[in-house]
Amino acid sequence: MLEWFDYCGHICIAFEMLGLSVFDFMKDNSYQPYPLGQVRHIGYQLCHSVCFMHDSRLTHTDLKPENILFVGSDYDVHYNPRKKRDVRVVRNSEIRLIDFGSATFDHEHHSTVVSTRHYRAPEVLLELGWSQPCDVWSIGCILFELYLGLTLFQTHDNREHLAMMERILGPMPYRMSQKSKTKYFYRGRLDWDEKTSAARYVRENCKPLRRYMQGTDVEHVQLFDLIQRMLEYEPSQRITLRDAIRHPFFAKLEEGRRVNGY
């Protein structure tokens, strides 16, 4: 916040002028993914900013690419021989996190449903209660999207969403399926008809997480290790952002791009 003023009873807040969101830049770039180095830099800044919130006992609850803005969205055009086409590469991958309208302190009322659908954690879907780890799940989904240009869970239905999770990440833990008061599970297993068109869509569009890797270099392996830790079903087992910042995937980040020595 740079300043604020009262205009006829309306509180107005002035912020710095920012560029496109990482989503809009990707959309304008025909959903081409970001270079791995930029995924690292964006991911590091995102983890660091949300970690600051978590240390303050806040949960953002609506992390998504639309809520991550570039400081400036000027770009260069490079020819990608693999894609056989020109692609835009943002010049400066410095970002700002925005939209704290749904941010919730630990002591405040926690609504049953939070997060935009595609970035919603399993404990929210199953109505088991949520706290800071639901943000970590969202960041795992965002890192995947920046890396591939694809939404990890492209669905609008809870049961289908859970089926996608199981296809990509394996079976839901028995404790979570049993504890949930929702009707998505029967005797600990997802109540899901494999013969429907929805089931065919899930089979054709989802595969185990590691099979989405675009290379076998150590950097790709490290990124997917981090995403896997962020997408742990059990919130208590999910990596914290303080530990995520120290993950080997971020070790190659240039010293000048680190914040407060992390």
Short mmCIF file of C-alpha atoms in Angstrom, two decimals:
data_model
loop_
_atom_site.label_atom_id
_atom_site.label_comp_id
_atom_site.label_asym_id
_atom_site.label_seq_id
_atom_site.Cartn_x
_atom_site.Cartn_y
_atom_site.Cartn_z
CA MET A 1 0.00 0.00 0.00
CA LEU A 2 1.44 3.36 -1.05
CA GLU A 3 -1.32 5.54 0.41
CA TRP A 4 -5.05 5.71 1.07
CA PHE A 5 -7.75 8.37 1.02
CA ASP A 6 -11.44 8.76 1.74
CA TYR A 7 -13.50 9.78 -1.28
CA CYS A 8 -17.14 10.52 -0.41
CA GLY A 9 -17.17 7.79 2.22
CA HIS A 10 -15.31 5.26 0.02
CA ILE A 11 -11.90 4.16 1.28
CA CYS A 12 -9.52 4.12 -1.70
CA ILE A 13 -6.12 2.44 -1.56
CA ALA A 14 -3.23 3.18 -3.92
CA PHE A 15 -0.90 0.31 -4.81
CA GLU A 16 2.09 0.10 -7.14
CA MET A 17 1.28 -0.33 -10.82
CA LEU A 18 1.81 -3.97 -11.80
CA GLY A 19 1.88 -6.03 -14.99
CA LEU A 20 -0.14 -9.02 -16.17
CA SER A 21 -0.92 -11.99 -13.96
CA VAL A 22 1.15 -15.10 -14.60
CA PHE A 23 -2.11 -16.63 -15.90
CA ASP A 24 -2.87 -13.85 -18.38
CA PHE A 25 0.71 -13.82 -19.63
CA MET A 26 0.52 -17.58 -20.21
CA LYS A 27 -2.90 -17.25 -21.88
CA ASP A 28 -1.58 -14.53 -24.24
CA ASN A 29 1.37 -16.86 -24.94
CA SER A 30 -0.96 -19.65 -26.16
CA TYR A 31 -0.52 -21.45 -22.80
CA GLN A 32 3.18 -22.05 -23.37
CA PRO A 33 4.81 -23.02 -20.05
CA TYR A 34 7.43 -20.89 -18.33
CA PRO A 35 11.14 -21.78 -18.59
CA LEU A 36 12.25 -23.89 -15.63
CA GLY A 37 14.42 -21.09 -14.24
CA GLN A 38 11.40 -18.77 -14.14
CA VAL A 39 9.25 -21.48 -12.55
CA ARG A 40 11.93 -21.66 -9.84
CA HIS A 41 12.02 -17.89 -9.30
CA ILE A 42 8.23 -17.44 -9.31
CA GLY A 43 7.76 -20.48 -7.06
CA TYR A 44 10.37 -19.25 -4.57
CA GLN A 45 8.78 -15.81 -4.29
CA LEU A 46 5.32 -17.36 -3.92
CA CYS A 47 6.49 -19.72 -1.16
CA HIS A 48 8.27 -16.86 0.61
CA SER A 49 5.30 -14.46 0.52
CA VAL A 50 2.76 -17.07 1.65
CA CYS A 51 5.18 -18.28 4.34
CA PHE A 52 5.13 -14.72 5.71
CA MET A 53 1.33 -14.98 5.91
CA HIS A 54 1.49 -18.38 7.62
CA ASP A 55 3.97 -17.04 10.17
CA SER A 56 1.38 -14.33 10.86
CA ARG A 57 -1.30 -17.03 11.43
CA LEU A 58 -3.07 -16.17 8.19
CA THR A 59 -4.24 -18.47 5.38
CA HIS A 60 -4.63 -16.85 1.93
CA THR A 61 -7.25 -19.44 0.79
CA ASP A 62 -7.39 -18.29 -2.85
CA LEU A 63 -3.98 -18.91 -4.36
CA LYS A 64 -4.12 -19.25 -8.15
CA PRO A 65 -2.17 -17.95 -11.18
CA GLU A 66 -4.67 -15.10 -11.62
CA ASN A 67 -3.64 -13.76 -8.19
CA ILE A 68 0.08 -13.64 -8.96
CA LEU A 69 1.08 -10.51 -10.87
CA PHE A 70 4.35 -9.69 -12.60
CA VAL A 71 5.98 -6.42 -11.54
CA GLY A 72 6.30 -5.78 -15.27
CA SER A 73 5.17 -7.97 -18.16
CA ASP A 74 7.53 -6.81 -20.92
CA TYR A 75 8.81 -9.77 -22.90
CA ASP A 76 11.22 -10.96 -25.57
CA VAL A 77 10.25 -13.28 -28.40
CA HIS A 78 12.35 -16.44 -28.77
CA TYR A 79 12.05 -19.22 -31.33
CA ASN A 80 11.38 -22.58 -29.67
CA PRO A 81 12.75 -25.35 -31.93
CA ARG A 82 10.89 -28.02 -29.97
CA LYS A 83 7.55 -26.30 -30.50
CA LYS A 84 8.63 -24.95 -33.92
CA ARG A 85 7.18 -21.55 -33.08
CA ASP A 86 7.94 -18.20 -31.49
CA VAL A 87 7.20 -17.91 -27.77
CA ARG A 88 7.15 -14.95 -25.41
CA VAL A 89 9.58 -14.95 -22.49
CA VAL A 90 8.91 -12.40 -19.74
CA ARG A 91 11.98 -10.27 -19.09
CA ASN A 92 11.54 -9.91 -15.33
CA SER A 93 10.00 -12.79 -13.35
CA GLU A 94 9.60 -10.73 -10.17
CA ILE A 95 6.04 -11.11 -8.85
CA ARG A 96 3.56 -9.76 -6.32
CA LEU A 97 0.87 -11.79 -4.57
CA ILE A 98 -2.56 -10.10 -4.54
CA ASP A 99 -6.21 -10.51 -3.48
CA PHE A 100 -6.35 -10.96 0.28
CA GLY A 101 -10.14 -10.60 0.35
CA SER A 102 -10.61 -14.18 1.56
CA ALA A 103 -7.52 -14.34 3.79
CA THR A 104 -8.43 -15.77 7.19
CA PHE A 105 -6.70 -15.55 10.57
CA ASP A 106 -6.52 -18.73 12.65
CA HIS A 107 -8.98 -17.34 15.22
CA GLU A 108 -11.57 -16.23 12.63
CA HIS A 109 -14.53 -18.20 11.26
CA HIS A 110 -13.42 -20.77 8.66
CA SER A 111 -16.06 -21.21 5.96
CA THR A 112 -16.64 -24.78 4.76
CA VAL A 113 -15.53 -24.19 1.16
CA VAL A 114 -12.54 -22.07 0.17
CA SER A 115 -10.20 -21.78 -2.83
CA THR A 116 -10.96 -21.68 -6.53
CA ARG A 117 -11.97 -25.17 -7.68
CA HIS A 118 -8.80 -26.30 -9.50
CA TYR A 119 -6.57 -25.36 -6.54
CA ARG A 120 -8.79 -26.74 -3.77
CA ALA A 121 -7.19 -29.15 -1.31
CA PRO A 122 -8.72 -32.58 -0.51
CA GLU A 123 -9.47 -31.67 3.12
CA VAL A 124 -11.65 -28.81 1.79
CA LEU A 125 -13.46 -31.10 -0.66
CA LEU A 126 -14.09 -33.63 2.12
CA GLU A 127 -15.16 -30.89 4.58
CA LEU A 128 -12.61 -31.98 7.17
CA GLY A 129 -11.62 -28.45 8.14
CA TRP A 130 -8.63 -26.53 6.80
CA SER A 131 -5.76 -24.27 7.80
CA GLN A 132 -2.43 -23.16 6.29
CA PRO A 133 -1.65 -26.49 4.53
CA CYS A 134 -4.51 -25.85 2.07
CA ASP A 135 -2.39 -22.97 0.67
CA VAL A 136 0.53 -25.36 0.20
CA TRP A 137 -1.66 -27.69 -1.89
CA SER A 138 -2.67 -24.73 -4.09
CA ILE A 139 0.99 -23.79 -4.62
CA GLY A 140 1.76 -27.37 -5.73
CA CYS A 141 -1.00 -27.09 -8.35
CA ILE A 142 0.32 -23.68 -9.47
CA LEU A 143 3.92 -24.92 -9.88
CA PHE A 144 2.65 -27.78 -12.05
CA GLU A 145 0.67 -25.32 -14.20
CA LEU A 146 3.59 -22.93 -14.68
CA TYR A 147 5.83 -25.87 -15.66
CA LEU A 148 3.44 -27.49 -18.15
CA GLY A 149 0.96 -24.79 -19.18
CA LEU A 150 -1.83 -27.19 -18.13
CA THR A 151 -4.24 -27.11 -15.21
CA LEU A 152 -3.57 -30.17 -13.05
CA PHE A 153 -7.20 -30.74 -12.00
CA GLN A 154 -9.38 -29.53 -14.88
CA THR A 155 -12.85 -30.27 -13.49
CA HIS A 156 -15.98 -28.68 -12.04
CA ASP A 157 -17.33 -31.63 -10.03
CA ASN A 158 -16.24 -32.81 -6.57
CA ARG A 159 -16.44 -36.54 -7.24
CA GLU A 160 -14.59 -36.20 -10.55
CA HIS A 161 -12.01 -34.01 -8.80
CA LEU A 162 -11.38 -36.76 -6.23
CA ALA A 163 -11.15 -39.36 -9.02
CA MET A 164 -8.50 -37.20 -10.71
CA MET A 165 -6.57 -36.95 -7.46
CA GLU A 166 -6.55 -40.73 -7.08
CA ARG A 167 -5.51 -41.22 -10.72
CA ILE A 168 -2.62 -38.76 -10.35
CA LEU A 169 -1.58 -39.23 -6.70
CA GLY A 170 -2.87 -42.68 -5.71
CA PRO A 171 -5.67 -43.70 -3.29
CA MET A 172 -7.02 -41.31 -0.67
CA PRO A 173 -5.89 -42.26 2.86
CA TYR A 174 -8.49 -44.41 4.63
CA ARG A 175 -8.58 -42.05 7.63
CA MET A 176 -9.65 -39.11 5.48
CA SER A 177 -12.32 -41.03 3.56
CA GLN A 178 -13.73 -42.44 6.81
CA LYS A 179 -13.71 -39.17 8.72
CA SER A 180 -15.48 -37.23 5.97
CA LYS A 181 -19.24 -36.72 6.36
CA THR A 182 -19.58 -36.31 2.58
CA LYS A 183 -21.02 -39.16 0.48
CA TYR A 184 -18.13 -39.54 -1.96
CA PHE A 185 -16.72 -42.70 -0.38
CA TYR A 186 -18.24 -46.11 0.36
CA ARG A 187 -16.36 -48.42 2.73
CA GLY A 188 -13.21 -46.36 2.34
CA ARG A 189 -13.23 -46.38 -1.46
CA LEU A 190 -14.27 -43.61 -3.83
CA ASP A 191 -17.82 -44.22 -5.04
CA TRP A 192 -16.98 -43.81 -8.73
CA ASP A 193 -18.41 -45.64 -11.76
CA GLU A 194 -15.52 -46.52 -14.08
CA LYS A 195 -17.89 -47.14 -17.01
CA THR A 196 -19.15 -43.57 -17.40
CA SER A 197 -17.97 -40.92 -19.88
CA ALA A 198 -16.64 -38.92 -16.89
CA ALA A 199 -14.48 -41.89 -15.88
CA ARG A 200 -13.20 -42.20 -19.45
CA TYR A 201 -12.34 -38.47 -19.42
CA VAL A 202 -10.33 -38.92 -16.21
CA ARG A 203 -8.49 -41.97 -17.60
CA GLU A 204 -7.61 -40.20 -20.85
CA ASN A 205 -6.60 -36.86 -19.33
CA CYS A 206 -4.87 -37.83 -16.09
CA LYS A 207 -1.81 -39.98 -15.38
CA PRO A 208 0.49 -40.56 -12.39
CA LEU A 209 2.23 -37.32 -11.41
CA ARG A 210 5.81 -38.26 -12.32
CA ARG A 211 4.77 -39.14 -15.88
CA TYR A 212 4.21 -35.41 -16.54
CA MET A 213 7.94 -34.69 -16.18
CA GLN A 214 9.36 -33.08 -19.34
CA GLY A 215 12.93 -34.18 -18.67
CA THR A 216 15.01 -36.48 -16.47
CA ASP A 217 17.58 -33.86 -15.42
CA VAL A 218 18.01 -33.38 -11.68
CA GLU A 219 16.15 -30.03 -11.80
CA HIS A 220 13.01 -31.68 -13.19
CA VAL A 221 13.25 -34.46 -10.60
CA GLN A 222 13.67 -31.90 -7.80
CA LEU A 223 10.67 -29.87 -8.97
CA PHE A 224 8.43 -32.93 -9.02
CA ASP A 225 9.71 -34.04 -5.64
CA LEU A 226 8.66 -30.63 -4.28
CA ILE A 227 5.25 -30.77 -6.01
CA GLN A 228 4.69 -34.30 -4.67
CA ARG A 229 5.43 -33.09 -1.11
CA MET A 230 3.02 -30.19 -1.57
CA LEU A 231 0.32 -32.56 -2.83
CA GLU A 232 0.37 -34.90 0.17
CA TYR A 233 -3.24 -35.82 0.97
CA GLU A 234 -2.82 -35.55 4.73
CA PRO A 235 -2.46 -31.86 5.65
CA SER A 236 -0.26 -32.78 8.63
CA GLN A 237 2.15 -34.61 6.29
CA ARG A 238 2.31 -31.84 3.68
CA ILE A 239 5.58 -29.91 3.48
CA THR A 240 5.53 -26.52 5.23
CA LEU A 241 6.51 -23.45 3.23
CA ARG A 242 9.45 -22.80 5.57
CA ASP A 243 10.80 -26.23 4.56
CA ALA A 244 9.75 -25.74 0.92
CA ILE A 245 11.91 -22.60 0.66
CA ARG A 246 14.90 -24.76 1.66
CA HIS A 247 14.08 -27.53 -0.85
CA PRO A 248 16.93 -28.44 -3.25
CA PHE A 249 14.85 -27.21 -6.22
CA PHE A 250 15.45 -23.64 -5.04
CA ALA A 251 19.17 -24.15 -4.34
CA LYS A 252 20.17 -22.93 -7.83
CA LEU A 253 18.41 -19.60 -7.36
CA GLU A 254 20.89 -16.75 -7.76
CA GLU A 255 21.92 -15.09 -4.48
CA GLY A 256 20.56 -11.71 -5.59
CA ARG A 257 17.07 -13.19 -5.99
CA ARG A 258 16.87 -14.56 -2.44
CA VAL A 259 14.97 -12.80 0.32
CA ASN A 260 16.35 -12.21 3.83
CA GLY A 261 19.02 -14.87 3.43
CA TYR A 262 16.60 -17.74 2.72
#
